[in-house]
Short mmCIF file of C-alpha atoms in Angstrom, two decimals:
data_model
loop_
_atom_site.label_atom_id
_atom_site.label_comp_id
_atom_site.label_asym_id
_atom_site.label_seq_id
_atom_site.Cartn_x
_atom_site.Cartn_y
_atom_site.Cartn_z
CA MET A 1 -21.29 -21.86 0.72
CA LYS A 2 -17.99 -22.29 2.41
CA ILE A 3 -15.10 -20.22 2.69
CA LYS A 4 -11.80 -20.98 4.68
CA MET A 5 -10.08 -17.18 5.56
CA TYR A 6 -6.26 -17.06 6.20
CA GLU A 7 -4.19 -14.57 7.90
CA VAL A 8 -7.02 -13.71 10.06
CA ARG A 9 -6.35 -11.06 12.41
CA GLU A 10 -8.12 -10.34 15.98
CA ASP A 11 -9.22 -7.00 14.96
CA GLU A 12 -11.30 -8.65 11.61
CA LYS A 13 -13.21 -11.39 13.70
CA LYS A 14 -16.01 -9.06 14.35
CA ALA A 15 -16.67 -8.19 10.90
CA ILE A 16 -16.01 -12.00 9.81
CA GLU A 17 -18.89 -13.17 12.14
CA ARG A 18 -21.61 -10.15 11.01
CA VAL A 19 -20.79 -10.98 6.89
CA ALA A 20 -20.96 -14.41 7.22
CA GLU A 21 -24.34 -13.98 8.75
CA GLU A 22 -25.70 -11.51 6.40
CA LEU A 23 -24.41 -13.25 3.26
CA GLY A 24 -25.31 -17.13 4.80
CA ALA A 25 -21.84 -18.09 4.30
CA ASP A 26 -20.22 -20.97 6.39
CA VAL A 27 -16.85 -19.39 7.17
CA SER A 28 -13.66 -20.64 9.15
CA ILE A 29 -10.91 -19.12 9.82
CA SER A 30 -7.11 -19.56 10.48
CA SER A 31 -4.16 -16.92 11.51
CA ASN A 32 -1.50 -19.26 9.15
CA ILE A 33 -0.75 -18.01 6.23
CA LEU A 34 -2.03 -20.62 3.31
CA THR A 35 0.72 -23.04 1.87
CA PRO A 36 0.42 -25.74 -1.04
CA GLN A 37 0.79 -28.17 1.65
CA GLU A 38 -2.60 -26.91 3.44
CA ALA A 39 -4.30 -26.79 0.03
CA GLU A 40 -4.73 -30.46 0.47
CA SER A 41 -6.87 -30.16 3.17
CA LEU A 42 -9.54 -27.88 1.78
CA ARG A 43 -11.62 -30.69 -0.01
CA GLY A 44 -15.24 -29.11 0.12
CA ILE A 45 -14.43 -25.75 0.48
CA ASP A 46 -15.69 -23.56 -2.47
CA GLY A 47 -13.21 -20.34 -1.59
CA VAL A 48 -10.38 -19.01 0.41
CA SER A 49 -9.64 -15.49 1.39
CA ILE A 50 -6.09 -14.48 2.26
CA LEU A 51 -3.77 -11.24 3.25
CA GLY A 52 -0.68 -10.16 1.38
CA ARG A 53 1.33 -12.50 3.04
CA THR A 54 0.59 -15.70 1.01
CA THR A 55 1.88 -16.18 -2.48
CA VAL A 56 -1.19 -17.26 -4.94
CA ASN A 57 1.73 -18.81 -7.42
CA LYS A 58 1.48 -22.17 -9.56
CA GLU A 59 2.15 -24.71 -7.00
CA LEU A 60 -0.74 -23.40 -4.68
CA LEU A 61 -3.05 -22.89 -7.53
CA ASP A 62 -2.46 -26.30 -8.56
CA GLY A 63 -3.18 -27.41 -5.04
CA LEU A 64 -6.26 -25.74 -5.04
CA LYS A 65 -7.73 -26.88 -8.20
CA LYS A 66 -6.84 -30.59 -7.15
CA ALA A 67 -9.05 -29.86 -3.95
CA GLY A 68 -12.01 -28.35 -5.92
CA VAL A 69 -11.31 -24.47 -4.80
CA GLY A 70 -12.79 -22.59 -7.26
CA TYR A 71 -12.37 -19.11 -5.87
CA VAL A 72 -9.43 -16.87 -3.90
CA SER A 73 -10.29 -13.51 -2.46
CA THR A 74 -7.59 -11.32 -1.26
CA ARG A 75 -8.39 -8.69 1.12
CA THR A 76 -6.08 -6.33 -0.20
CA VAL A 77 -6.11 -3.79 -3.08
CA GLY A 78 -2.93 -4.80 -4.31
CA TYR A 79 -2.56 -8.50 -6.01
CA ASN A 80 0.84 -8.57 -7.05
CA HIS A 81 0.94 -11.67 -4.79
CA MET A 82 -1.29 -13.71 -7.01
CA ASP A 83 -0.36 -14.82 -10.23
CA VAL A 84 -4.13 -13.96 -12.47
CA ALA A 85 -2.90 -15.44 -15.68
CA TYR A 86 -2.21 -18.92 -14.29
CA ALA A 87 -5.53 -18.57 -12.05
CA ALA A 88 -7.31 -17.81 -15.40
CA GLU A 89 -5.84 -21.24 -16.90
CA VAL A 90 -6.53 -23.41 -14.22
CA GLY A 91 -10.44 -22.05 -13.80
CA ILE A 92 -9.61 -20.70 -10.56
CA ARG A 93 -11.14 -16.98 -10.12
CA LEU A 94 -9.54 -14.19 -8.38
CA CYS A 95 -10.95 -10.93 -6.63
CA ASN A 96 -9.55 -8.17 -4.70
CA ALA A 97 -10.70 -5.76 -1.74
CA ASN A 98 -11.54 -1.83 -2.44
CA TYR A 99 -11.60 0.48 0.66
CA PRO A 100 -12.44 4.01 1.16
CA PRO A 101 -9.51 6.34 0.15
CA TYR A 102 -9.72 8.54 3.43
CA GLY A 103 -7.42 6.47 5.60
CA VAL A 104 -4.23 6.24 3.54
CA ALA A 105 -4.84 9.87 2.24
CA GLU A 106 -4.71 10.89 6.06
CA PHE A 107 -1.63 8.86 6.53
CA THR A 108 0.04 10.33 3.63
CA ILE A 109 -0.51 13.89 4.90
CA MET A 110 0.93 12.59 8.32
CA LEU A 111 4.19 11.55 6.51
CA MET A 112 4.42 14.89 4.77
CA LEU A 113 4.12 16.52 8.33
CA LEU A 114 6.49 13.95 9.94
CA ALA A 115 9.27 14.55 7.14
CA LEU A 116 8.53 18.26 7.50
CA ARG A 117 8.61 18.85 11.11
CA LYS A 118 11.74 16.36 11.61
CA TYR A 119 9.69 14.25 13.95
CA LYS A 120 12.13 11.27 13.85
CA PRO A 121 15.18 12.88 15.32
CA ALA A 122 12.80 15.04 17.90
CA MET A 123 11.45 11.46 19.44
CA TRP A 124 15.03 9.98 19.41
CA ARG A 125 16.53 12.98 21.48
CA GLN A 126 13.33 12.82 23.79
CA GLY A 127 13.98 9.54 24.59
CA VAL A 128 17.39 10.70 25.86
CA ASN A 129 15.94 13.82 27.34
CA ASP A 130 17.57 16.11 25.13
CA TYR A 131 14.61 18.45 24.38
CA SER A 132 16.89 21.22 22.85
CA LEU A 133 15.54 22.72 18.90
CA SER A 134 18.98 22.72 17.21
CA GLY A 135 18.46 21.19 13.80
CA LEU A 136 14.62 20.77 14.16
CA GLN A 137 13.73 23.42 12.82
CA GLY A 138 10.92 22.62 9.93
CA ARG A 139 9.09 23.75 7.27
CA GLU A 140 5.27 24.73 6.11
CA ILE A 141 3.03 22.97 3.55
CA ARG A 142 1.46 26.48 2.79
CA ASN A 143 4.96 27.80 1.43
CA MET A 144 5.37 24.58 -0.69
CA THR A 145 4.37 22.92 -3.96
CA VAL A 146 3.25 19.60 -3.56
CA GLY A 147 3.00 17.14 -6.59
CA VAL A 148 0.41 14.66 -6.85
CA MET A 149 1.67 11.70 -8.99
CA GLY A 150 -1.79 9.64 -9.57
CA THR A 151 -5.16 11.27 -9.35
CA GLY A 152 -7.52 8.08 -8.67
CA LYS A 153 -9.10 7.21 -5.49
CA ILE A 154 -6.62 8.21 -3.07
CA GLY A 155 -4.87 10.47 -5.00
CA ARG A 156 -8.10 12.51 -5.26
CA ALA A 157 -8.26 12.44 -1.54
CA VAL A 158 -5.01 13.74 -0.82
CA ILE A 159 -5.31 16.64 -2.92
CA LYS A 160 -9.07 17.78 -1.13
CA ASP A 161 -6.83 17.17 2.41
CA LEU A 162 -4.06 19.52 1.02
CA GLY A 163 -6.80 21.76 0.18
CA GLY A 164 -6.63 23.04 3.62
CA PHE A 165 -3.23 24.09 3.91
CA GLY A 166 -3.38 26.67 1.21
CA CYS A 167 -0.21 25.32 -0.84
CA ARG A 168 0.00 25.38 -4.43
CA ILE A 169 -1.06 21.42 -5.97
CA LEU A 170 0.19 19.81 -9.07
CA ALA A 171 -0.73 16.62 -10.39
CA TYR A 172 0.16 14.41 -13.20
CA ASP A 173 -2.20 11.45 -14.18
CA PRO A 174 -2.19 9.98 -17.57
CA TYR A 175 -6.12 10.33 -17.32
CA PRO A 176 -6.59 13.77 -15.73
CA ALA A 177 -10.16 14.09 -13.98
CA GLU A 178 -11.86 17.13 -15.55
CA ASP A 179 -13.56 17.92 -12.08
CA LEU A 180 -10.01 18.29 -10.60
CA LYS A 181 -8.93 20.64 -13.54
CA ASN A 182 -10.09 23.88 -11.29
CA THR A 183 -8.41 22.72 -8.15
CA VAL A 184 -5.12 21.34 -9.12
CA GLU A 185 -2.58 22.01 -12.15
CA TYR A 186 -2.12 19.25 -14.26
CA VAL A 187 1.22 19.10 -15.57
CA ASP A 188 3.52 16.35 -17.26
CA GLY A 189 5.48 14.21 -15.35
CA ASP A 190 8.71 15.43 -15.49
CA THR A 191 7.16 19.03 -14.89
CA LEU A 192 6.24 18.06 -11.85
CA LEU A 193 9.28 16.22 -10.66
CA ARG A 194 11.27 19.59 -11.66
CA THR A 195 8.71 22.19 -9.85
CA SER A 196 7.67 20.12 -6.82
CA ASP A 197 9.10 20.42 -2.96
CA ILE A 198 7.09 17.42 -2.30
CA ILE A 199 6.33 14.30 -4.32
CA THR A 200 3.72 12.01 -3.07
CA LEU A 201 2.99 8.85 -5.23
CA HIS A 202 -0.23 7.09 -5.73
CA ILE A 203 0.48 4.88 -8.83
CA PRO A 204 -0.73 1.68 -9.68
CA LEU A 205 2.20 -0.53 -9.55
CA MET A 206 2.75 -2.12 -12.90
CA GLU A 207 5.83 -3.12 -15.33
CA SER A 208 6.14 0.66 -16.78
CA THR A 209 5.89 2.24 -13.16
CA ARG A 210 8.04 -0.14 -11.48
CA HIS A 211 11.19 2.30 -10.27
CA MET A 212 9.85 4.83 -11.81
CA ILE A 213 11.21 7.14 -8.99
CA ASN A 214 15.40 6.22 -10.25
CA ARG A 215 18.51 7.79 -10.65
CA GLU A 216 17.20 9.69 -13.71
CA ALA A 217 14.21 10.99 -12.19
CA ILE A 218 15.61 11.78 -9.00
CA ALA A 219 18.39 13.96 -11.10
CA LYS A 220 15.42 16.21 -12.18
CA MET A 221 13.95 17.06 -8.73
CA LYS A 222 14.75 19.90 -6.75
CA THR A 223 17.64 19.79 -4.04
CA GLY A 224 15.94 18.77 -0.93
CA VAL A 225 12.92 17.49 -2.11
CA VAL A 226 10.96 15.88 0.05
CA ILE A 227 9.14 11.99 -1.22
CA ILE A 228 6.43 10.57 0.06
CA ASN A 229 5.21 7.00 -0.87
CA ALA A 230 1.85 5.30 0.62
CA SER A 231 1.36 3.19 -2.52
CA ARG A 232 3.76 0.40 -3.33
CA GLY A 233 7.54 -0.10 -2.78
CA GLU A 234 8.59 -1.29 -6.14
CA LEU A 235 7.77 2.15 -7.47
CA THR A 236 11.12 3.44 -6.07
CA ASP A 237 14.55 2.35 -6.56
CA ILE A 238 15.78 1.83 -3.10
CA GLU A 239 19.56 2.40 -4.15
CA ALA A 240 18.61 5.73 -5.83
CA LEU A 241 17.00 6.74 -3.15
CA THR A 242 19.57 5.79 -0.83
CA GLU A 243 22.24 7.73 -2.78
CA GLY A 244 19.67 10.80 -2.90
CA ILE A 245 19.77 10.81 0.93
CA GLU A 246 23.26 10.28 1.28
CA THR A 247 24.34 13.46 -1.43
CA GLU A 248 21.51 15.33 0.43
CA LYS A 249 19.52 15.91 -2.93
CA ILE A 250 16.82 14.39 -1.60
CA GLY A 251 15.84 16.57 1.98
CA ALA A 252 13.66 13.76 3.43
CA LEU A 253 11.90 10.39 2.69
CA ALA A 254 8.69 8.98 4.16
CA MET A 255 7.32 5.87 3.22
CA ASP A 256 4.95 3.23 4.56
CA VAL A 257 5.79 0.45 1.72
CA PHE A 258 9.16 -0.90 0.75
CA GLU A 259 10.16 -3.38 -2.17
CA ASP A 260 10.56 -6.87 -1.02
CA GLU A 261 8.94 -6.14 2.18
CA ASN A 262 7.24 -9.57 2.10
CA GLY A 263 8.63 -11.40 5.42
CA ILE A 264 8.95 -8.63 7.38
CA TYR A 265 6.20 -5.95 7.06
CA HIS A 266 2.82 -7.08 9.18
CA GLU A 267 5.43 -9.65 11.15
CA SER A 268 7.01 -9.58 14.51
CA ARG A 269 11.15 -9.57 14.01
CA ILE A 270 12.17 -8.30 17.55
CA ASN A 271 14.72 -10.78 17.85
CA ASP A 272 15.78 -11.25 14.41
CA ILE A 273 18.22 -9.64 11.78
CA ILE A 274 16.67 -7.72 9.23
CA ARG A 275 17.68 -9.53 5.89
CA ASN A 276 16.67 -7.00 3.73
CA ARG A 277 19.61 -4.96 3.79
CA LYS A 278 18.73 -2.15 1.64
CA MET A 279 15.78 -1.52 4.47
CA ALA A 280 18.06 -2.12 7.03
CA TYR A 281 20.60 0.68 6.15
CA ILE A 282 18.42 3.20 4.53
CA ARG A 283 16.17 3.44 7.85
CA GLN A 284 19.34 4.33 9.96
CA PHE A 285 18.87 8.16 8.17
CA PRO A 286 17.28 11.20 10.63
CA ASN A 287 15.49 12.38 7.67
CA VAL A 288 13.96 8.96 6.76
CA VAL A 289 10.70 7.64 7.93
CA LEU A 290 9.68 4.07 7.68
CA THR A 291 6.19 2.67 8.54
CA GLN A 292 5.29 -0.96 8.16
CA HIS A 293 2.89 -0.86 5.58
CA MET A 294 -0.34 0.74 7.61
CA ALA A 295 -1.48 3.24 5.88
CA PHE A 296 -4.63 1.23 5.27
CA TYR A 297 -5.14 0.12 8.48
CA THR A 298 -7.99 1.59 10.13
CA ASP A 299 -11.57 0.41 11.74
CA ALA A 300 -13.64 1.59 8.80
CA ASN A 301 -10.82 0.35 6.20
CA THR A 302 -10.73 -3.30 8.04
CA ASP A 303 -14.64 -3.78 7.88
CA SER A 304 -14.47 -2.63 4.02
CA MET A 305 -11.53 -5.46 3.42
CA VAL A 306 -13.27 -8.57 5.18
CA GLU A 307 -16.78 -7.61 3.16
CA CYS A 308 -15.00 -7.56 0.19
CA GLY A 309 -13.10 -10.74 1.07
CA ILE A 310 -16.48 -12.75 1.90
CA ARG A 311 -18.81 -10.96 -0.45
CA GLY A 312 -16.58 -11.58 -3.35
CA ILE A 313 -16.26 -15.27 -3.39
CA VAL A 314 -20.18 -15.35 -2.74
CA GLU A 315 -21.10 -13.11 -5.47
CA MET A 316 -18.58 -14.74 -7.97
CA LYS A 317 -20.02 -18.37 -7.17
CA GLU A 318 -23.62 -17.56 -6.81
CA LYS A 319 -23.94 -14.38 -9.39
CA GLY A 320 -21.54 -15.33 -11.85
CA SER A 321 -19.31 -12.28 -11.05
CA CYS A 322 -18.09 -9.66 -8.65
CA ALA A 323 -17.24 -5.63 -8.97
CA SER A 324 -13.58 -6.62 -8.06
CA GLU A 325 -12.82 -9.91 -9.91
CA LEU A 326 -9.42 -9.86 -11.49
CA HIS A 327 -8.92 -11.11 -15.23
CA PRO A 328 -5.42 -11.12 -17.13
#
């Protein structure tokens, strides 16, 4: 079993060695993204593993098929960078990764606290020796109503973490979890939008959820609402969020993800001009916190992602399927 892994970070290497030895796989690595041109060199390779900067489109899939590569794993939970339908057409099998929800849940709570305690302007001031308190008064979570949109694994973990703060917790999910009904108040989406002081998104990205936080949704929210997004950037309409910040309808915004973040996040752009104008504009506001899609990035999650990336390919080839295989 020969596997080549792309976009490999230094922190993944020990886990790669461990999992490859455990599964008896011959694994080679590259720090580069996988391109259609690179596909020509992959003859004799059974499967490839990537991260989110590689776009698995028709051109790449055709190249992989021509080279005889039958399997592609992405070491990410999200897979909107992969053309799942076309892969099925050409007979290349795909899988994604999964990891425990705790790291993202903890990061979500941190984003809430950063937004509520106005930590961004406090850090700015400290850098120029301004230690005054004017304008930095925060709010306490225990006095607020937090709306959790989506009660899958990460949403559930966020709810558990919020339990220690003593706040009121509302939840919306098309499929409410019976075991959470004594912990949260399940409400419809509109009620959550109208009632919550903080709204945190943990909804998968689908066509039906793209730009679900738009002008219409924001108009229903409380004035001064705090919006948290550590899920998918495309869930929010950035123009609508910007208007909400400018008009002070939105009190604070903290996001670990951003629409069209590829080519910016997870790369150094120190000497470059940021071409995503929406990102470049909105990040200026003192009540907007942007982080570089790093909520997932913990030691435990890195190990899980590497294991899924290798094990998924091995199991699809040797056992005929794997738990995280993707289908159209």
